[in-house]
Coordinates of C-alpha atoms and ligand atoms in Angstrom, one line a residue:
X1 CA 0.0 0.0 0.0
X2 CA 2.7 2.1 1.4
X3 CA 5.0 1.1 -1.6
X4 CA 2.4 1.8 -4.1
X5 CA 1.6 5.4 -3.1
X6 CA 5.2 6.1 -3.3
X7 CA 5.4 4.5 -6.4
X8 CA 2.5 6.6 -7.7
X9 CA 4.3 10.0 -6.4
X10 CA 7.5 9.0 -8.1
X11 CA 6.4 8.7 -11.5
X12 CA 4.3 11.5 -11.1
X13 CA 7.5 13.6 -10.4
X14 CA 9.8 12.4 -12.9
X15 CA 6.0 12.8 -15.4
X16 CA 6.9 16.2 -14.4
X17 CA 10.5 16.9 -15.0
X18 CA 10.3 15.0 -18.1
X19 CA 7.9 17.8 -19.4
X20 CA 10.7 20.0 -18.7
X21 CA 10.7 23.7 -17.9
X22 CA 9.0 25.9 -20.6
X23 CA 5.8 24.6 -21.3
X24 CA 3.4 27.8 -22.5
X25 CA 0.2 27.9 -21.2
X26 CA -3.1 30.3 -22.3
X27 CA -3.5 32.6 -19.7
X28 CA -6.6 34.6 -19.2
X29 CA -4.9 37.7 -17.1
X30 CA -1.5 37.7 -18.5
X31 CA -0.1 39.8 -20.9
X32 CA -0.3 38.3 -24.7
X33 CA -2.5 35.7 -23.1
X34 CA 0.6 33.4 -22.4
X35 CA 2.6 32.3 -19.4
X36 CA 5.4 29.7 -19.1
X37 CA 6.2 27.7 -16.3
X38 CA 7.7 24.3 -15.5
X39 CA 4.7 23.0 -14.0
X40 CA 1.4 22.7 -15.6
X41 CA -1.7 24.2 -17.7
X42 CA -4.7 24.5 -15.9
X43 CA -8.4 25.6 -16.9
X44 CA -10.8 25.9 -15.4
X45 CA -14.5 27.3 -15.8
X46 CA -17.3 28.6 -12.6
X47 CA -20.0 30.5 -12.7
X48 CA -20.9 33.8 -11.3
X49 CA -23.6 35.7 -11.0
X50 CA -25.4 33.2 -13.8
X51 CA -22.3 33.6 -15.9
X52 CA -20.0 31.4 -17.2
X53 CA -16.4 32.7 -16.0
X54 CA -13.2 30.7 -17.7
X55 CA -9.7 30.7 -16.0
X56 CA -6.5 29.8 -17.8
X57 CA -3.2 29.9 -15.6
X58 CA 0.1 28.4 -15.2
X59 CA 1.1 26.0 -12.1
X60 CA 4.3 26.0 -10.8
X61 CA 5.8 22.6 -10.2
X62 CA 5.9 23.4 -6.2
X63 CA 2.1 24.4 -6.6
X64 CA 1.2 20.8 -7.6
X65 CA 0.6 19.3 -4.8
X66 CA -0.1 16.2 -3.4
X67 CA 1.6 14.7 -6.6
X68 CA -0.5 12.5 -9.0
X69 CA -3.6 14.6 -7.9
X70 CA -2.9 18.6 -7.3
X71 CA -5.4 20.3 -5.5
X72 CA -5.3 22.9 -8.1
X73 CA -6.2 20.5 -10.4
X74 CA -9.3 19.2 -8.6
X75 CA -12.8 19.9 -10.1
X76 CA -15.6 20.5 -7.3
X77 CA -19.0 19.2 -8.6
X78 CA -21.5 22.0 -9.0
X79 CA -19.3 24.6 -8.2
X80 CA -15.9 24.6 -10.9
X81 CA -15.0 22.3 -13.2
X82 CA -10.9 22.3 -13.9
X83 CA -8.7 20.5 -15.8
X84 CA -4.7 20.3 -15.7
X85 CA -2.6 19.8 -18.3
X86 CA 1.1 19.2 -19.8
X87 CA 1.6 19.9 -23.0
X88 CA 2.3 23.4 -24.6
X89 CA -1.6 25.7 -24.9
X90 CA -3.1 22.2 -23.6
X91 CA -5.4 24.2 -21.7
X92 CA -7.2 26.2 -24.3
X93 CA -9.7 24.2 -24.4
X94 CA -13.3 25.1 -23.7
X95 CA -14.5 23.1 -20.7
X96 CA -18.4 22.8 -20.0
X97 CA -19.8 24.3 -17.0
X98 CA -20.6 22.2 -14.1
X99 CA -24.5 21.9 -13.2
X100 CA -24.8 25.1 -10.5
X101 CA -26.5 24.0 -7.6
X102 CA -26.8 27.5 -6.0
X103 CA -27.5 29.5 -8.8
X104 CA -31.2 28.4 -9.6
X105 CA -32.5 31.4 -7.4
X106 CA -30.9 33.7 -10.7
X107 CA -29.9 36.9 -9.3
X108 CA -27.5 36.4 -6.6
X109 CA -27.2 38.4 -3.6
X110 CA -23.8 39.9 -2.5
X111 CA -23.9 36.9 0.5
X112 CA -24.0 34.4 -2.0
X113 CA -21.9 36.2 -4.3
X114 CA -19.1 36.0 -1.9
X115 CA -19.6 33.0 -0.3
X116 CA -19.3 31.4 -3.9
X117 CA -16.1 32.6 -4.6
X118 CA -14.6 32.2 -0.8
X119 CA -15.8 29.2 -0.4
X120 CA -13.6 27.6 -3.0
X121 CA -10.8 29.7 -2.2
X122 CA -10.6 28.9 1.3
X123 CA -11.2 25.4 0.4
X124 CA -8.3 25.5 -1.6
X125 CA -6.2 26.9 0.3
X126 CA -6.8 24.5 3.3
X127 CA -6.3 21.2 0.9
X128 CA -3.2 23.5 -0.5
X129 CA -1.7 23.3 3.5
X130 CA -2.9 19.8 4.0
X131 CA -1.6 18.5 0.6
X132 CA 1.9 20.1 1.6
X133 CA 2.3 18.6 4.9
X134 CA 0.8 15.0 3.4
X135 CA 3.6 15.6 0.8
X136 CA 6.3 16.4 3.1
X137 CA 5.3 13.6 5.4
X138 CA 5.2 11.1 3.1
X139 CA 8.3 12.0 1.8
X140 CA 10.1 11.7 4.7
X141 CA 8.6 7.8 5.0
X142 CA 9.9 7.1 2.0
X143 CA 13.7 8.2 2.7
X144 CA 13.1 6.4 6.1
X145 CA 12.1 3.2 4.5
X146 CA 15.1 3.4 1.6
X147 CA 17.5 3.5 4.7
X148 CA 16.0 0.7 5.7
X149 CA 15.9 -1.4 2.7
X150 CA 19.7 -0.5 1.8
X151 CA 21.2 -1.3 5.6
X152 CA 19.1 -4.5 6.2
X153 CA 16.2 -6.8 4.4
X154 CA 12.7 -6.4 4.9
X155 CA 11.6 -7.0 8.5
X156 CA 14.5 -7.5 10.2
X157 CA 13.9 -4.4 12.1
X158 CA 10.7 -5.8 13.7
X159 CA 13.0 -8.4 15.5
X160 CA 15.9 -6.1 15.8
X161 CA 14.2 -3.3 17.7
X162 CA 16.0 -0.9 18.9
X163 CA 15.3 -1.7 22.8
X164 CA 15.3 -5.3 22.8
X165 CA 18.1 -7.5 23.8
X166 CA 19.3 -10.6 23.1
X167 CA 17.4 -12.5 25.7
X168 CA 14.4 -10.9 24.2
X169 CA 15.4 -11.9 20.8
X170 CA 16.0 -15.6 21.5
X171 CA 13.2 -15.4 23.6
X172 CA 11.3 -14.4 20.6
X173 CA 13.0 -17.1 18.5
X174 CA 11.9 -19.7 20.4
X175 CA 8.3 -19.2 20.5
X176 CA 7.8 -18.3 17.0
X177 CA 8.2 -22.3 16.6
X178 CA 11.2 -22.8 14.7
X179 CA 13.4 -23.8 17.5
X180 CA 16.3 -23.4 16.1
X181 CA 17.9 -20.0 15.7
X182 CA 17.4 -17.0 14.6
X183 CA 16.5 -16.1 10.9
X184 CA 19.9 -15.9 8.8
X185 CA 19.2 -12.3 8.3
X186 CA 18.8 -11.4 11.9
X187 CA 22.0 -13.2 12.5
X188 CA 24.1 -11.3 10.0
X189 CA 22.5 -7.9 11.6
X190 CA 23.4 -9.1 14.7
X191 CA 27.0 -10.2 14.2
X192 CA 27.9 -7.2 12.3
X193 CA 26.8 -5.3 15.3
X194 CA 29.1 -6.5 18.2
X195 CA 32.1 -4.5 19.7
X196 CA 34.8 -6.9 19.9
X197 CA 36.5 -6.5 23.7
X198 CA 39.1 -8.5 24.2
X199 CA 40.8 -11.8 23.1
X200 CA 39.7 -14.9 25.6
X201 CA 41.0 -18.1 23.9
X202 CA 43.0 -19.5 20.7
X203 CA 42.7 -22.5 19.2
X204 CA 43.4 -24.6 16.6
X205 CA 40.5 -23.1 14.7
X206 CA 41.6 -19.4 15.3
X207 CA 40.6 -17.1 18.4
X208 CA 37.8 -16.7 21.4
X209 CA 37.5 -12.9 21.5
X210 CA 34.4 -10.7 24.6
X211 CA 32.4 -8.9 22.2
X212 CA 29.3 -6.7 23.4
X213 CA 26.4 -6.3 21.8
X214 CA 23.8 -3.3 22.8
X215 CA 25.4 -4.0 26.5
X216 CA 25.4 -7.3 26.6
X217 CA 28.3 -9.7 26.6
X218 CA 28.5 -12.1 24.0
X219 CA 31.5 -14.7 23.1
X220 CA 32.6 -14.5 19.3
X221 CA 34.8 -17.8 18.0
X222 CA 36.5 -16.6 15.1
X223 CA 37.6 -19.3 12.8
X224 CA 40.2 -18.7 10.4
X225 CA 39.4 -18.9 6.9
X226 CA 41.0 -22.1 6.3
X227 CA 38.7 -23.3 8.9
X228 CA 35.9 -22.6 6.7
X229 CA 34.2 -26.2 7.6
X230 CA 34.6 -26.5 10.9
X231 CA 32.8 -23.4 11.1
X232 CA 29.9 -24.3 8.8
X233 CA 29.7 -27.7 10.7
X234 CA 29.7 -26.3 14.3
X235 CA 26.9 -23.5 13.0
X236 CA 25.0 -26.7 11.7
X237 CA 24.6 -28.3 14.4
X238 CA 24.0 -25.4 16.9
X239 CA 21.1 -24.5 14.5
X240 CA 19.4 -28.2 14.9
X241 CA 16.5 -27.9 15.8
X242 CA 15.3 -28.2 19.5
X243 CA 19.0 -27.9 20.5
X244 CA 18.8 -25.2 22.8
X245 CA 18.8 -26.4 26.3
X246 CA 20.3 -24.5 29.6
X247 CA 23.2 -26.8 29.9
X248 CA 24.1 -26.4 26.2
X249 CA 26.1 -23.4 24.9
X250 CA 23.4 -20.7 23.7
X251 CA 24.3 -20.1 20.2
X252 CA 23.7 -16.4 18.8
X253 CA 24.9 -16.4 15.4
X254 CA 27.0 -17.1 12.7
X255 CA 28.2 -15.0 9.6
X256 CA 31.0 -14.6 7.2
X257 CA 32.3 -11.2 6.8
X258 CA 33.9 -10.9 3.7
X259 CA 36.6 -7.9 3.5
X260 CA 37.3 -8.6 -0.1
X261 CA 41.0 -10.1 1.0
X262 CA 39.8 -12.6 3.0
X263 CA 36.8 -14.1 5.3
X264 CA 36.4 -13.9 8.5
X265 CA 34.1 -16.6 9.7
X266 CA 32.5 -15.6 13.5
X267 CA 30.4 -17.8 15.8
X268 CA 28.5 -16.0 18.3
X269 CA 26.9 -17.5 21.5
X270 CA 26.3 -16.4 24.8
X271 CA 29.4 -15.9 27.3
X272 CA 30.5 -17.0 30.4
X273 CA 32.9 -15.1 32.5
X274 CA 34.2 -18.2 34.0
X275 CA 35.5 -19.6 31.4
X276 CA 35.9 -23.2 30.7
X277 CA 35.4 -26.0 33.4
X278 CA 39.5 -26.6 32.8
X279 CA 39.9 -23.1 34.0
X280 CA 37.4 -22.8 37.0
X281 CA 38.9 -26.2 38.3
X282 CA 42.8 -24.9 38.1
X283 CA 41.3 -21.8 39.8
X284 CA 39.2 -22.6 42.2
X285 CA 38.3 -26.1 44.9
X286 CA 34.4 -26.8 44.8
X287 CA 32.2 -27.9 47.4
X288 CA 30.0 -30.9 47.3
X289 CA 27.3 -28.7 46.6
X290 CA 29.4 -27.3 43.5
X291 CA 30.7 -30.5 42.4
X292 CA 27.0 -32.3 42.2
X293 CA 25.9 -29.0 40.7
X294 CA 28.6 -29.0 37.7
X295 CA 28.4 -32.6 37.1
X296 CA 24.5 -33.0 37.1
X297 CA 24.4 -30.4 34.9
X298 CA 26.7 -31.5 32.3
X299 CA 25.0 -34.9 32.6
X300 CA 21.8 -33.2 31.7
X301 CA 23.6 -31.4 28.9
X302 CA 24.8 -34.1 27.4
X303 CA 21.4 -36.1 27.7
X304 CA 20.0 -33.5 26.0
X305 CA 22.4 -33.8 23.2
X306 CA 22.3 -37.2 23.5
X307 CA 18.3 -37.9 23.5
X308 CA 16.6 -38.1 20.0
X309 CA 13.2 -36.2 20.4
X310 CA 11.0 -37.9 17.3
X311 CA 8.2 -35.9 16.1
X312 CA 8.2 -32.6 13.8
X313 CA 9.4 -30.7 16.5
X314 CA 11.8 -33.2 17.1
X315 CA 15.3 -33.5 17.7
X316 CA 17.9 -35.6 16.2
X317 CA 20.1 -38.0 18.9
X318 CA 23.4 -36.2 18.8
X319 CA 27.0 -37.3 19.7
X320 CA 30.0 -34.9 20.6
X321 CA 33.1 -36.7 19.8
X322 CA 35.3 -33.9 22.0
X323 CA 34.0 -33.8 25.6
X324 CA 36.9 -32.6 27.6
X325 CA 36.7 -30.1 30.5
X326 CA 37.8 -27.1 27.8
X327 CA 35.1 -27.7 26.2
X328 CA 32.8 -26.9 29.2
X329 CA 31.8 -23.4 30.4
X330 CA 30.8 -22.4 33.9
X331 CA 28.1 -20.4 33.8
X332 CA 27.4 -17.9 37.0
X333 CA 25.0 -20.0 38.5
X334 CA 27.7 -22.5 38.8
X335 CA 26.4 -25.2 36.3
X336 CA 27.9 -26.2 33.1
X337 CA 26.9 -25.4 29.4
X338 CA 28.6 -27.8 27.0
X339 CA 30.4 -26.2 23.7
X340 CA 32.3 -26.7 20.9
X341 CA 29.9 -28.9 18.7
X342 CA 32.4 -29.2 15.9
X343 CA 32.7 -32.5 15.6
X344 CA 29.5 -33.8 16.7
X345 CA 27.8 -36.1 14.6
X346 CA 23.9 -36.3 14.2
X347 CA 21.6 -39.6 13.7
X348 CA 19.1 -39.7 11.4
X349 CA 16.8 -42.1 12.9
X350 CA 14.1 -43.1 10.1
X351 CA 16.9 -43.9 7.6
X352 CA 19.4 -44.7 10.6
X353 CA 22.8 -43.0 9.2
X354 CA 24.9 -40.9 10.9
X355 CA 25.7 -37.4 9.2
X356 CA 29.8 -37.7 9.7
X357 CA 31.0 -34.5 10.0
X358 CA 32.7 -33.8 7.1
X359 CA 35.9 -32.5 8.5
X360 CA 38.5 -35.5 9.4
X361 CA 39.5 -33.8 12.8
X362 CA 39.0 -36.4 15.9
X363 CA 38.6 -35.6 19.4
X364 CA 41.4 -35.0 21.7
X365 CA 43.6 -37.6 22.2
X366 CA 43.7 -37.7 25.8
X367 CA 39.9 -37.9 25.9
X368 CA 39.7 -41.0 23.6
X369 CA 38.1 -43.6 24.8
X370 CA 39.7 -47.3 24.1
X371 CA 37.8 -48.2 20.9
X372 CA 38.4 -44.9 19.7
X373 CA 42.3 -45.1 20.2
X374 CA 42.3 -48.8 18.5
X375 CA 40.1 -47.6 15.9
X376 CA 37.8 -50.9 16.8
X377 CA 34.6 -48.6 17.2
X378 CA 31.4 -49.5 15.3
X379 CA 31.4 -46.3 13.3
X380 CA 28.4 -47.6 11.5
X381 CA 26.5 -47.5 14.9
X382 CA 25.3 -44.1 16.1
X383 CA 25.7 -45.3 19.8
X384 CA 29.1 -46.0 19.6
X385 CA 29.4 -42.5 19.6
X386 CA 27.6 -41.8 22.6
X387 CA 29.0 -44.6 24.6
X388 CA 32.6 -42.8 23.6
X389 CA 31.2 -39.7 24.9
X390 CA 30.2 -41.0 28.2
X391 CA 33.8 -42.3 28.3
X392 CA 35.0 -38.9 28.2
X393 CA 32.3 -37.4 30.8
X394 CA 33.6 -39.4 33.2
X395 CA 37.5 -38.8 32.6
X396 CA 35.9 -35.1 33.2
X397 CA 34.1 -36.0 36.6
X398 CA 37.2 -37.1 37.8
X399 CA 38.8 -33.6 37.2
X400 CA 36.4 -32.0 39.0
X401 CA 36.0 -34.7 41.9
X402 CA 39.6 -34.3 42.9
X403 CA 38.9 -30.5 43.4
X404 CA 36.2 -31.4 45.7
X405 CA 36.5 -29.9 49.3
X406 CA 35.7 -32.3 51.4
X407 CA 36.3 -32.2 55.5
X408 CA 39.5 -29.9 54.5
X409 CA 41.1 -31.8 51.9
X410 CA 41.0 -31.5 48.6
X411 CA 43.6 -32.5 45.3
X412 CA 45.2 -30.0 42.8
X413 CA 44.0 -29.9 39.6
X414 CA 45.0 -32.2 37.2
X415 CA 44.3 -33.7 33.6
X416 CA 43.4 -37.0 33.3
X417 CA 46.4 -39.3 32.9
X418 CA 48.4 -36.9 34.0
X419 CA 50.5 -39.3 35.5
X420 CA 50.8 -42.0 32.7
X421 CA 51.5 -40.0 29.6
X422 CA 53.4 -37.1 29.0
X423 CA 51.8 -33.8 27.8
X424 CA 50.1 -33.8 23.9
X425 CA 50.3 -37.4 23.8
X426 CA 50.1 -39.5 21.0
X427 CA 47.6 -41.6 19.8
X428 CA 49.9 -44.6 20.4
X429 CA 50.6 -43.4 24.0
X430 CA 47.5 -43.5 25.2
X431 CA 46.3 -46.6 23.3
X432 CA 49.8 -48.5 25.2
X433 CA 48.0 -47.2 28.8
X434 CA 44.1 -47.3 28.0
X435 CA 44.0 -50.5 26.2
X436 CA 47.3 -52.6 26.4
X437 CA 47.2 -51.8 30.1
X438 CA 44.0 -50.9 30.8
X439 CA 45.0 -48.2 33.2
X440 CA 42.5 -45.6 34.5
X441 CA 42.5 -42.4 36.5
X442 CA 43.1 -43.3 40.4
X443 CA 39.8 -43.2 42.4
X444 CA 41.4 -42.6 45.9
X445 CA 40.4 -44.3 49.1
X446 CA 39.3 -41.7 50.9
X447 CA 36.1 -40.7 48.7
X448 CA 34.6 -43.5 50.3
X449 CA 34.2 -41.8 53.1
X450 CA 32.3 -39.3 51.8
X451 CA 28.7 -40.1 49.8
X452 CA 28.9 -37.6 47.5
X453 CA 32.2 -38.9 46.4
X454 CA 31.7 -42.4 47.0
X455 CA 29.1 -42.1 44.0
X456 CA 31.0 -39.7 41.8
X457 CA 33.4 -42.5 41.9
X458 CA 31.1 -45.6 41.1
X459 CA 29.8 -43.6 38.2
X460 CA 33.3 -42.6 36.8
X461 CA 33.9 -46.5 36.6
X462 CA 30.8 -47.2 35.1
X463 CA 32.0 -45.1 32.3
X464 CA 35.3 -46.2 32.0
X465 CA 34.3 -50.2 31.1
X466 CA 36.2 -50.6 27.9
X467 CA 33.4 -52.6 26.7
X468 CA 31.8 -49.4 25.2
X469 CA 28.1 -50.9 25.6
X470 CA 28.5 -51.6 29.2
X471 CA 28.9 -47.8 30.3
X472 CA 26.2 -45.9 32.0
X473 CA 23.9 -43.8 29.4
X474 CA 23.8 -39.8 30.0
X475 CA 20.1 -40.2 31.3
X476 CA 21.0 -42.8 33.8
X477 CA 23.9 -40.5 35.4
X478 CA 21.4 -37.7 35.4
X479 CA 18.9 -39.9 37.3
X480 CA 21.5 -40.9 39.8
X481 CA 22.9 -37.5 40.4
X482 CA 19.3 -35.9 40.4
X483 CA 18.8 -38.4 43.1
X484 CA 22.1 -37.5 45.2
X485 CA 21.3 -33.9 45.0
X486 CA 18.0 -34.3 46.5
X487 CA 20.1 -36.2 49.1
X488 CA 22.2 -33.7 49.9
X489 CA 19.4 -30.9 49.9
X490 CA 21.7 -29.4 46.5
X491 CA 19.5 -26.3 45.0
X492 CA 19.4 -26.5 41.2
Ligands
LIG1 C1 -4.3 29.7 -26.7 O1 -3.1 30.2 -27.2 C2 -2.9 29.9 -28.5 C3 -1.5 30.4 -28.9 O2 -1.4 31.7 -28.5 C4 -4.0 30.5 -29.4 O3 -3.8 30.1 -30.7 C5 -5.3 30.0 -28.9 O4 -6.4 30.7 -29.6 C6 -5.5 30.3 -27.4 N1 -6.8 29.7 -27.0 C7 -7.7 30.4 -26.3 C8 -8.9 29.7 -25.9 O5 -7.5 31.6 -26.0

């Protein structure tokens, strides 16, 4: 509607210029009976006092307003009949006079007399005023909408409102029923937005930066460009849908910035001043309370990966493939939100394959779990996968378990195997200790003393079974902890 007004106004004017500057008019008053101008020709015919009275004038471009329909153009039935024009004496033509309505008395007082040629005239001068501020107004909707259209697409602004904030946006996101991000658009908006801070992390696929957006922190991943995959897989699977759970990373966005030279490929998602679960363990002991928090959490995080939801608003059973405590945030309320989904591999159910990730990276070595290091997993079998994971989750309870402060004591923090392989192991290290010799982290005495620890411990050896199928599920930890944290009166 909008679009098509403007439309009409814009060929109206360029109608206009196109007619050029010196188009001659008849003029009734003028001298020679001719006018120029670079509007239009108008005529027009009244009546007073019984007679027939013909105008011919010139209009001024500014006089014609609104555009497509000037006022001055405008016939009023019964009173004047007019008729504009744009071509050179185009208005010496003889119009017929409109059927008076006031003038059947015949002889007109000087009341009527004026009131007939007032009227109009005020009239016209009120729809002149009104037709100037409508033009005015409407003009400045238009420039306001071409801003629009050339910074960002069609609509975006209605989820990108100036006041709203990212909670308010994802909030938005996930009750307008697609579950699984934002729209592409909104994304692109958004990432092109943030304020990049400071540099939090590298990697091997490039750097962790702070950025802040209207406020707000948010974490940016920026993946170099010859990471180009990893970043399209990770974005992949942080946009399946249903994903978005309080123990996964929140995911923001993701968009490639191209600077002409090269790409820059970002990852946005929500940030956590604590940093990774490697990091809050070197830095700080935990309490029971802390340690049931972070590992019920992650346990409900992974079973959420983990747990195929069937249905259109379903979710695909997902796998990590690089559970390790650096790839675990702390959030402030001291539970975890897993990260780093780039390797995780998704199972299509109803045809039973498993979307490999196309990238040939494998998990961390000293994470591996024993079929992975002597390559006997089933890779045909999505819950191989999982079972590996679970492997992994418990190699990660163990790091935080040892930081545990119980009755005063409480380990330093160390990485799993710390003590049987040297640091950045091989593959064929750990595959000599994990499945030659079947070694595994030391579970120490003294935890059996202590319930909360006494369990952490039964349930990091019932992920450690090399027999991969043997090893507890996600759900089944999440049951046991959920169980031990009403014991211990642990507020979630
Ligand atoms: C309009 O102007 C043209 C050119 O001067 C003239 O030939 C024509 O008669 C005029 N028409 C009227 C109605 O005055």
């Amino acid at each position: 509607m909008a679009l098509k007004r403007t439309a009409l106004a814009l060929s109206a004017l360029f109608g206009l210029i196109a007619v050029g500057d010196a188009l001659r008019c008849n003029c009734t008053n003028c001298e020679k009976n001719v006018c120029e101008t670079d509007g239009a020709c108008m005529a027009s015919t009244y009546y007073i006092e019984g007679k027939e009275q013909h105008v011919r004038i010139c209009i001024n471009r500014d006089n014609l307003v609104p555009p497509g329909q000037p006022f001055y153009c405008l016939s009023a039935e019964g009173l004047l009949n007019t008729h504009c024009c744009y071509s050179d004496y185009c208005n010496s033509i003889d119009l017929k006079v409109p059927v008076p309505t006031m003038s059947s008395g015949g002889s007109w007082g000087l009341v009527e007399l004026v009131a007939v040629i007032a009227g109009p005239v005020f009239l016209l001068c009120v729809l002149l005023m009104v037709g100037v501020f409508l033009f005015q107004y409407h003009q400045r909707a238009y420039n306001h909408r071409q801003r629009l259209e050339v910074e960002d697409p069609s609509c975006e602004h209605l989820y990108l409102a100036k006041d709203k904030t990212l909670q308010d946006l994802i909030y938005d996101m996930s009750t307008s029923g697609s579950g699984s991000g934002l729209p592409l658009f909104v994304q692109r908006t958004v990432a092109r937005t943030i304020v990049l801070q400071e540099i939090i992390g590298k990697g091997r696929f490039g750097e962790v930066w702070r950025g802040k957006w209207r406020g707000g922190d948010v974490a940016v991943k920026i993946f170099s460009s010859r990471e180009e995959r990893s970043w399209f897989r990770e974005a992949e699977i942080y946009q399946t849908i249903m994903l978005r759970h309080e123990n996964i990373l929140g995911f923001i966005a993701a968009d490639n910035k191209d600077n002409g030279t090269w790409t820059q490929l970002w990852l946005v998602s929500d940030y956590h001043e604590h940093g990774s679960l490697f990091d809050y363990l070197n830095r700080y002991s935990v309490t029971i309370e802390g340690m049931i928090k972070l590992s019920l959490s992650a346990a409900s995080g992974l079973a959420h990966l983990h747990m195929e939801i069937l249905g259109t608003q379903g979710k695909p059973g997902i796998a990590h493939r690089d559970l390790k405590s650096k790839n675990i945030l702390v959030k402030k309320n001291g539970m975890c939100a897993i990260a780093d989904l780039g390797l995780a591999v998704r199972h299509e159910s109803i045809t039973d394959t498993i979307d490999i990730a196309p990238n040939q990276r494998v998990g961390t070595k000293r994470y591996m779990a024993p079929e992975v290091l002597d390559e006997t997993i089933n890779m045909k079998h999505f819950d191989s996968f999982k079972c590996a994971d679970i492997y992994a989750l418990g190699l990660v309870y163990w790091e935080i378990a040892r930081r545990c402060n119980a009755g005063g004591i409480h380990e330093e923090y160390q990485l799993p195997y710390y003590d049987l392989v040297p640091s950045d192991p091989s593959i064929e290290e750990m595959r000599k200790v994990v499945c030659d010799q079947k070694l595994r982290p030391n579970v120490p005495n003294w935890w059996q003393s202590y319930e909360s620890l006494r369990v952490m411990g039964k349930i990091m050896r019932e992920c450690w079974y090399a027999n991969g199928a043997a090893r507890l599920t996600a759900l089944r930890i999440k049951k046991t902890l959920s169980q031990l944290s009403v014991e211990e009166d642990v507020k979630m």
